[in-house]
Coordinates of C-alpha atoms and ligand atoms in Angstrom, one line a residue:
X5 CA -5.2 15.7 -14.4
X6 CA -1.4 15.0 -14.7
X7 CA 1.8 15.6 -17.3
X8 CA 3.1 12.5 -18.5
X9 CA 5.7 12.1 -21.2
X10 CA 5.4 8.3 -22.1
X11 CA 9.3 7.6 -23.4
X12 CA 10.1 4.7 -26.5
X13 CA 13.4 2.9 -27.0
X14 CA 13.2 0.4 -29.5
X15 CA 12.0 -2.7 -29.2
X16 CA 9.0 -4.6 -30.9
X17 CA 6.8 -4.2 -28.0
X18 CA 6.3 -0.6 -28.5
X19 CA 3.5 -0.9 -30.5
X20 CA 2.2 -1.7 -27.0
X21 CA 2.6 1.7 -26.3
X22 CA 0.6 3.1 -28.3
X23 CA -2.2 1.1 -25.1
X24 CA -0.1 2.6 -22.6
X25 CA -1.2 5.8 -24.3
X26 CA -4.4 5.9 -24.6
X27 CA -5.3 4.0 -21.1
X28 CA -3.0 7.6 -19.8
X29 CA -5.2 9.9 -21.7
X30 CA -8.7 8.0 -20.6
X31 CA -7.9 8.9 -17.2
X32 CA -7.1 12.8 -18.4
X33 CA -3.1 13.4 -18.2
X34 CA -1.6 15.3 -20.9
X35 CA 1.4 12.5 -22.8
X36 CA 4.0 13.9 -24.4
X37 CA 5.9 10.8 -26.1
X38 CA 9.6 11.1 -26.4
X39 CA 10.5 8.0 -29.0
X40 CA 14.3 7.0 -29.6
X41 CA 15.1 7.6 -33.5
X42 CA 15.0 3.3 -33.0
X43 CA 11.5 3.2 -31.1
X44 CA 10.6 5.6 -34.6
X45 CA 11.8 1.8 -36.7
X46 CA 8.6 -0.8 -34.9
X47 CA 6.2 3.0 -34.9
X48 CA 6.4 5.5 -36.8
X49 CA 5.6 10.0 -36.1
X50 CA 2.9 10.1 -37.4
X51 CA 0.8 7.0 -35.1
X52 CA 2.5 8.2 -32.0
X53 CA 1.7 13.0 -32.6
X54 CA -2.4 10.7 -34.1
X55 CA -2.5 9.5 -31.0
X56 CA -1.0 11.6 -27.8
X57 CA -2.6 15.3 -30.3
X58 CA 1.4 16.6 -29.4
X59 CA 4.2 16.6 -31.6
X60 CA 7.0 14.7 -30.6
X61 CA 10.8 14.8 -31.9
X62 CA 13.0 12.8 -30.6
X63 CA 16.3 14.9 -30.9
X64 CA 17.5 18.2 -28.8
X65 CA 18.1 19.5 -32.0
X66 CA 14.1 20.7 -33.2
X67 CA 12.8 23.6 -31.9
X68 CA 15.6 24.3 -30.3
X69 CA 14.5 27.8 -29.3
X70 CA 12.5 26.5 -26.8
X71 CA 15.3 24.1 -24.9
X72 CA 13.0 21.1 -25.1
X73 CA 15.1 18.5 -23.3
X74 CA 15.1 21.3 -19.2
X75 CA 12.1 22.5 -20.7
X76 CA 9.9 18.5 -21.0
X77 CA 12.3 17.3 -17.6
X78 CA 11.1 20.3 -15.4
X79 CA 6.9 20.3 -16.2
X80 CA 6.9 16.4 -15.4
X81 CA 5.2 14.9 -14.0
X82 CA 6.5 11.3 -14.2
X83 CA 8.5 9.3 -17.4
X84 CA 7.6 6.3 -17.9
X85 CA 9.7 4.4 -20.8
X86 CA 7.9 1.9 -22.2
X87 CA 9.4 -0.9 -23.9
X88 CA 13.2 0.0 -22.4
X89 CA 15.5 -1.7 -24.0
X90 CA 18.8 -2.8 -23.4
X91 CA 20.7 0.5 -24.8
X92 CA 18.3 2.4 -22.4
X93 CA 19.4 0.9 -19.4
X94 CA 22.2 1.1 -19.9
X95 CA 22.7 4.7 -21.3
X96 CA 20.5 6.3 -18.6
X97 CA 22.6 4.3 -15.9
X98 CA 25.8 6.1 -17.2
X99 CA 24.0 9.0 -17.9
X100 CA 24.5 10.1 -21.8
X101 CA 22.3 12.5 -23.0
X102 CA 22.4 11.5 -26.7
X103 CA 18.5 11.9 -28.0
X104 CA 16.0 13.7 -26.8
X105 CA 15.2 11.6 -24.0
X106 CA 17.9 11.1 -22.3
X107 CA 17.5 13.8 -21.6
X108 CA 15.1 13.9 -20.5
X109 CA 15.7 11.3 -18.2
X110 CA 18.5 13.5 -16.1
X111 CA 16.2 16.5 -16.6
X112 CA 13.4 15.0 -14.4
X113 CA 12.6 16.1 -11.1
X114 CA 9.4 13.8 -11.0
X115 CA 9.5 9.9 -10.6
X116 CA 10.4 7.5 -13.8
X117 CA 9.2 4.5 -14.4
X118 CA 11.0 1.6 -15.8
X119 CA 9.7 -1.4 -17.9
X120 CA 12.3 -3.3 -19.5
X121 CA 11.1 -5.8 -22.7
X122 CA 13.6 -7.5 -24.5
X123 CA 14.9 -11.3 -25.9
X124 CA 15.9 -13.6 -21.9
X125 CA 19.8 -13.9 -22.3
X126 CA 20.3 -10.2 -22.1
X127 CA 17.4 -9.4 -19.4
X128 CA 19.9 -11.6 -17.4
X129 CA 23.3 -10.5 -18.5
X130 CA 25.0 -9.5 -15.7
X131 CA 25.8 -5.9 -17.3
X132 CA 21.8 -4.8 -17.8
X133 CA 21.4 -6.2 -14.0
X134 CA 23.7 -3.7 -12.5
X135 CA 22.5 -1.0 -14.8
X136 CA 19.3 -2.4 -12.5
X137 CA 19.9 -2.0 -9.8
X138 CA 21.7 1.7 -10.3
X139 CA 19.1 3.2 -11.8
X140 CA 16.8 1.7 -8.6
X141 CA 20.2 3.6 -6.1
X142 CA 19.4 6.6 -8.1
X143 CA 15.5 6.5 -6.9
X144 CA 13.7 4.1 -10.2
X145 CA 11.1 2.2 -10.4
X146 CA 12.3 -0.3 -12.0
X147 CA 9.2 -2.9 -13.4
X148 CA 9.9 -6.6 -13.3
X149 CA 9.3 -8.0 -17.2
X150 CA 7.3 -11.0 -18.0
X151 CA 7.4 -14.0 -18.8
X152 CA 6.3 -15.6 -21.9
X153 CA 6.5 -15.4 -26.1
X154 CA 9.5 -13.3 -27.6
X155 CA 9.7 -11.6 -30.7
X156 CA 11.1 -15.1 -32.2
X157 CA 8.9 -18.4 -31.2
X158 CA 10.7 -18.9 -27.9
X159 CA 9.6 -18.0 -24.7
X160 CA 11.7 -17.1 -21.5
X161 CA 11.2 -13.3 -19.1
X162 CA 12.0 -9.8 -21.7
X163 CA 8.1 -9.1 -22.4
X164 CA 7.3 -5.8 -22.2
X165 CA 3.6 -6.8 -19.1
X166 CA 1.0 -5.7 -20.3
X167 CA -0.3 -1.6 -20.6
X168 CA -3.3 -3.0 -17.8
X169 CA -0.3 -4.0 -15.3
X170 CA 1.9 -1.0 -17.0
X171 CA -1.1 1.6 -16.4
X172 CA -1.3 0.2 -12.8
X173 CA 2.2 0.9 -12.4
X174 CA 1.7 4.8 -13.2
X175 CA -1.2 5.2 -11.3
X176 CA -0.7 4.5 -8.3
X177 CA 3.4 6.3 -8.1
X178 CA 1.2 9.3 -10.1
X179 CA -1.6 9.5 -7.1
X180 CA 1.1 8.9 -4.6
X181 CA 4.9 9.7 -5.5
X182 CA 6.6 8.1 -2.6
X183 CA 5.2 4.2 -3.9
X184 CA 8.8 4.9 -6.2
X185 CA 10.8 5.0 -3.5
X186 CA 9.2 1.6 -2.1
X187 CA 9.8 0.5 -5.3
X188 CA 12.9 2.1 -6.3
X189 CA 14.5 0.7 -2.3
X190 CA 13.1 -2.8 -3.0
X191 CA 12.2 -2.6 0.4
X192 CA 10.6 -6.2 0.1
X193 CA 12.9 -8.4 -2.0
X194 CA 13.6 -11.0 0.6
X195 CA 10.4 -12.2 1.7
X196 CA 7.4 -14.8 1.0
X197 CA 4.0 -13.6 1.0
X198 CA 1.1 -14.7 -0.1
X199 CA -2.3 -13.7 -1.5
X200 CA -5.6 -15.5 -2.0
X201 CA -7.9 -13.6 -4.0
X202 CA -11.0 -13.6 -5.9
X203 CA -14.1 -15.0 -4.7
X204 CA -15.1 -18.5 -3.7
X205 CA -17.9 -21.0 -5.7
X206 CA -19.4 -23.6 -3.5
X207 CA -21.4 -26.3 -6.4
X208 CA -24.6 -27.4 -5.9
X209 CA -23.8 -29.6 -9.1
X210 CA -21.9 -30.1 -12.2
X211 CA -23.0 -26.9 -13.4
X212 CA -24.9 -24.2 -11.1
X213 CA -22.7 -23.5 -7.8
X214 CA -23.0 -20.5 -5.1
X215 CA -20.5 -17.7 -6.2
X216 CA -20.7 -14.1 -5.4
X217 CA -19.1 -11.4 -6.8
X218 CA -15.4 -10.1 -5.8
X219 CA -13.5 -9.8 -8.8
X220 CA -10.3 -10.6 -7.6
X221 CA -8.9 -6.7 -8.2
X222 CA -7.2 -6.1 -4.9
X223 CA -5.2 -9.4 -4.3
X224 CA -4.4 -8.6 -8.2
X225 CA -2.7 -5.2 -6.8
X226 CA -1.4 -6.3 -3.5
X227 CA 0.6 -8.6 -5.5
X228 CA 1.3 -6.4 -8.2
X229 CA 2.7 -3.8 -6.1
X230 CA 5.1 -6.0 -3.2
X231 CA 7.3 -8.6 -6.6
X232 CA 7.7 -4.0 -7.8
X233 CA 9.0 -4.2 -4.2
X234 CA 10.8 -7.0 -4.5
X235 CA 8.8 -9.6 -3.0
X236 CA 8.7 -13.5 -4.3
X237 CA 4.6 -13.7 -4.6
X238 CA 2.4 -16.5 -4.3
X239 CA -1.8 -15.7 -5.9
X240 CA -4.1 -18.1 -4.7
X241 CA -6.6 -17.0 -6.3
X242 CA -9.9 -18.5 -7.0
X243 CA -12.7 -17.8 -10.6
X244 CA -10.1 -14.6 -11.3
X245 CA -10.4 -14.0 -15.0
X246 CA -7.9 -12.1 -14.5
X247 CA -3.8 -12.0 -16.7
X248 CA -1.8 -13.0 -13.8
X249 CA 0.5 -10.3 -12.5
X250 CA 4.4 -10.9 -14.2
X251 CA 6.8 -12.4 -11.4
X252 CA 3.7 -14.0 -9.7
X253 CA 3.3 -17.9 -9.6
X254 CA -0.1 -18.6 -8.8
X255 CA -2.4 -21.2 -7.8
X256 CA -5.8 -21.5 -9.4
X257 CA -8.4 -23.2 -6.8
X258 CA -12.6 -22.7 -6.5
X259 CA -14.1 -23.8 -3.3
X260 CA -13.0 -22.4 0.4
X261 CA -12.5 -26.1 0.5
X262 CA -9.5 -26.1 -1.6
X263 CA -8.6 -22.6 -1.0
X264 CA -7.7 -23.7 3.1
X265 CA -6.0 -26.1 2.0
X266 CA -3.9 -24.4 0.0
X267 CA -3.6 -21.1 1.6
X268 CA -2.3 -23.9 4.7
X269 CA 0.5 -24.8 3.1
X270 CA 1.9 -21.9 1.1
X271 CA 1.1 -19.7 4.3
X272 CA 3.6 -22.0 5.8
X273 CA 6.6 -20.4 3.6
X274 CA 5.0 -17.4 4.1
X275 CA 6.5 -14.1 6.0
X276 CA 3.0 -12.1 5.5
X277 CA -0.5 -14.4 4.3
X278 CA -2.5 -11.8 3.6
X279 CA -6.7 -13.1 2.1
X280 CA -7.7 -10.6 0.4
X281 CA -10.5 -13.0 -1.1
X282 CA -14.1 -13.2 -0.1
X283 CA -14.3 -17.7 0.3
X284 CA -18.3 -18.6 1.1
X285 CA -19.3 -19.1 4.3
X286 CA -21.4 -21.6 3.2
X287 CA -21.6 -24.2 1.0
X288 CA -24.0 -27.3 -0.2
X289 CA -25.0 -29.4 2.4
X290 CA -24.5 -32.4 -0.1
X291 CA -23.5 -31.5 -3.2
X292 CA -25.1 -33.5 -6.8
X293 CA -23.0 -35.6 -9.0
X294 CA -25.4 -35.2 -12.4
X295 CA -27.6 -31.9 -12.8
X296 CA -30.0 -31.4 -10.2
X297 CA -34.1 -31.4 -12.6
X298 CA -37.1 -29.7 -11.9
X299 CA -39.5 -31.7 -10.6
X300 CA -43.2 -30.9 -11.4
X301 CA -44.1 -27.0 -9.3
X302 CA -42.1 -27.5 -6.6
X303 CA -39.2 -24.9 -5.3
X304 CA -35.8 -26.6 -4.3
X305 CA -34.4 -26.5 -1.1
X306 CA -31.2 -26.1 -0.1
X307 CA -29.2 -27.1 2.7
X308 CA -26.0 -24.9 3.7
X309 CA -23.4 -25.9 5.8
X310 CA -20.3 -24.0 7.3
X311 CA -17.1 -23.7 4.9
X312 CA -14.0 -23.8 7.1
X313 CA -12.3 -20.0 8.7
X314 CA -9.5 -20.2 6.4
X315 CA -7.7 -16.8 8.1
X316 CA -9.0 -18.1 11.9
X317 CA -6.7 -21.1 10.7
X318 CA -4.2 -20.1 10.1
X319 CA -3.9 -17.8 12.9
X320 CA -3.9 -21.2 14.8
X321 CA -2.0 -22.8 11.9
X322 CA 1.2 -20.1 12.8
X323 CA 4.5 -21.0 14.3
X324 CA 6.2 -18.6 12.9
X325 CA 6.0 -15.9 16.0
X326 CA 7.4 -13.1 12.6
X327 CA 4.5 -13.9 10.4
X328 CA 1.7 -11.8 10.0
X329 CA -1.6 -12.3 8.8
X330 CA -4.0 -9.6 7.5
X331 CA -7.8 -10.1 6.6
X332 CA -10.3 -8.0 5.0
X333 CA -13.1 -7.3 6.2
X334 CA -16.2 -6.5 4.0
X335 CA -19.2 -4.1 5.9
X336 CA -22.0 -3.4 5.7
X337 CA -22.8 -1.5 9.0
X338 CA -27.1 -1.5 10.4
X339 CA -28.5 0.9 11.8
X340 CA -27.2 0.4 15.5
X341 CA -23.7 -0.6 14.0
X342 CA -20.3 1.2 13.3
X343 CA -17.9 -0.3 10.6
X344 CA -15.5 0.7 12.7
X345 CA -17.3 -1.4 15.5
X346 CA -17.5 -4.2 13.5
X347 CA -14.4 -4.4 12.7
X348 CA -12.2 -4.5 15.6
X349 CA -15.3 -6.8 16.8
X350 CA -13.7 -9.0 14.1
X351 CA -10.3 -7.7 14.6
X352 CA -10.6 -9.6 17.8
X353 CA -12.0 -12.7 16.8
X354 CA -9.9 -13.8 14.2
X355 CA -6.4 -13.2 15.9
X356 CA -4.8 -12.2 12.9
X357 CA -2.7 -9.2 13.5
X358 CA -4.1 -6.4 10.4
X359 CA -7.3 -6.2 8.8
X360 CA -8.5 -3.9 6.1
X361 CA -11.8 -2.4 6.5
X362 CA -13.8 -1.4 3.6
X363 CA -17.7 -1.4 3.0
X364 CA -19.5 -3.2 1.1
X365 CA -22.3 -2.4 -1.1
X366 CA -23.6 -2.5 -4.8
X367 CA -21.4 -1.1 -7.1
X368 CA -19.2 -0.6 -3.9
X369 CA -16.0 -2.2 -4.1
X370 CA -17.0 -4.6 -5.3
X371 CA -14.9 -4.6 -9.4
X372 CA -13.6 -1.0 -9.1
X373 CA -10.4 0.1 -9.4
X374 CA -10.9 2.7 -7.1
X375 CA -11.8 2.1 -2.7
X376 CA -11.5 3.1 0.7
X377 CA -10.5 1.5 3.8
X378 CA -9.1 1.6 7.5
X379 CA -6.8 -0.2 8.2
X380 CA -7.9 -1.6 12.3
X381 CA -4.7 -2.8 14.4
X382 CA -5.0 -3.6 18.3
X383 CA -3.2 -0.5 18.6
X384 CA -6.5 1.8 16.8
X385 CA -7.2 2.2 13.5
X386 CA -5.5 4.1 10.4
X387 CA -6.9 5.8 7.7
X388 CA -9.2 5.9 5.6
X389 CA -7.1 5.7 2.8
X390 CA -8.6 5.8 -1.0
X391 CA -7.3 5.7 -4.2
X392 CA -6.5 3.0 -6.2
X393 CA -6.2 -0.4 -5.8
X394 CA -2.6 -0.1 -6.0
X395 CA -2.1 3.0 -4.0
X396 CA -4.4 0.9 -0.8
X397 CA -2.1 -1.9 -1.3
X398 CA 0.6 0.0 -0.9
X399 CA -0.4 1.3 1.8
X400 CA -2.0 -2.5 3.3
X401 CA 2.7 -4.2 2.8
X402 CA 3.8 -0.3 5.0
X403 CA 1.8 -0.8 7.3
X404 CA 1.9 -4.9 7.5
X405 CA 5.7 -4.0 7.1
X406 CA 5.8 -1.6 9.3
X407 CA 4.6 -4.4 12.5
X408 CA 6.6 -7.0 11.8
X409 CA 9.5 -4.4 12.2
X410 CA 7.6 -4.5 15.3
X411 CA 7.8 -7.8 15.9
Ligands
CTP28 N1 -12.8 -15.9 5.7 C1 -11.9 -16.9 5.5 N2 -12.7 -18.0 5.0 C2 -14.0 -17.6 5.9 C3 -14.8 -16.6 5.1 C4 -14.2 -15.6 5.3 O1 -10.4 -17.2 5.5 N3 -14.4 -19.2 5.2 C5 -11.4 -14.2 5.6 C6 -11.8 -13.0 4.4 O2 -10.4 -13.5 3.2 C7 -11.8 -12.4 4.7 C8 -12.0 -12.3 6.3 O3 -11.9 -13.7 7.1 O4 -10.3 -12.0 5.4 C9 -13.1 -11.7 6.9 O5 -14.6 -12.0 6.0 P1 -16.0 -11.6 5.7 O6 -16.5 -12.9 5.0 O7 -16.2 -10.2 6.4 O8 -15.4 -12.3 7.6 P2 -16.1 -13.5 7.9 O9 -15.7 -14.7 8.2 O10 -17.4 -14.5 6.8 O11 -17.5 -13.3 9.9 P3 -18.9 -12.9 9.0 O12 -19.8 -13.5 8.6 O13 -19.6 -13.1 10.8 O14 -19.0 -11.2 9.0

């Protein structure tokens, strides 16, 4: 259980912070809400107090005998400001202390995350961008706003990301506070990365397909964490029913052949390419144009052929010697085999630089929020690491960056 301050500043997106609060509480954390006076114009004290089960103050002059501005800052594990308005970012960047929230920001020893939300012009304004740089230079995590519908009828960059996205960022920072430094340092700025995600579908006829239970969550976590660290991110997604992480470009594909084609083009531009998807290894030798009908009591025999090995194709087509190619291995070792042995053989067979090894089975890994991985390179095994998929995604990027630095 961690102690979190949820700072809320005065934007229309304040209502979305209610769901972030619920998610943090659902994960067992104790959340104290510290709204600004302007935030209370959007969501009132009663809502915050009822949802958090804790008293809610905006001013340093409430409960003065408890010296709340110092006490709160010293006792917490995370401050998450969502939404962070242009005004709040400016006040935080200039070190103002004119309400309880800005006082807490100045006294906190823990990681601080800002999730900005404002109109596009305000976000793109040089003053706001300079404030973001200042806050990052002091170690704060600033989440990239989403693109979409804004308060009025217009659309653009500046939306508060979905609470599920914000929650994933919070969990990774709480599990491993050092991820905050990587995000604040924007250590992937200038890098182009491509990540494949999800499970492909191989159609037997217009309505039936062979598929698998990959949820796409690991690919999503890799994309989200790379955006957070400043990378330009392309996601090649096969049948993932989740909203795209803000700041990513998504190519939707369906079959292994589609994915192979799209990955081949996207990887040409990429500094790092990760095959986190589960492409089908086999596809029907022929696909019927019309729905296959039952005939009498007879069964149906399928004839399958192997699909393209996308990762091996990327390794063969690599022209940039500094490009890092990463594969995943989902293994179920038999009695005579070990997970590590199977992984090492696969690393050698595929010829990639890094293999992320995990054990799969019913309800293990696929669709789960937490997972366990071991990282394999030619130099040996690192790990195992366990935690949320965002925490593990940070570990994978760390290793990919360190391999790249050694090239
Ligand atoms: N992969 C790929 N193209 C395929 C199948 C898999 O690029 N047609 C990638 C996966 O995205 C993953 C890695 O290869 O990054 C290993 O996938 P896995 O299914 O574990 O291995 P396979 O290649 O299918 O090998 P095997 O069947 O021998 O275990």
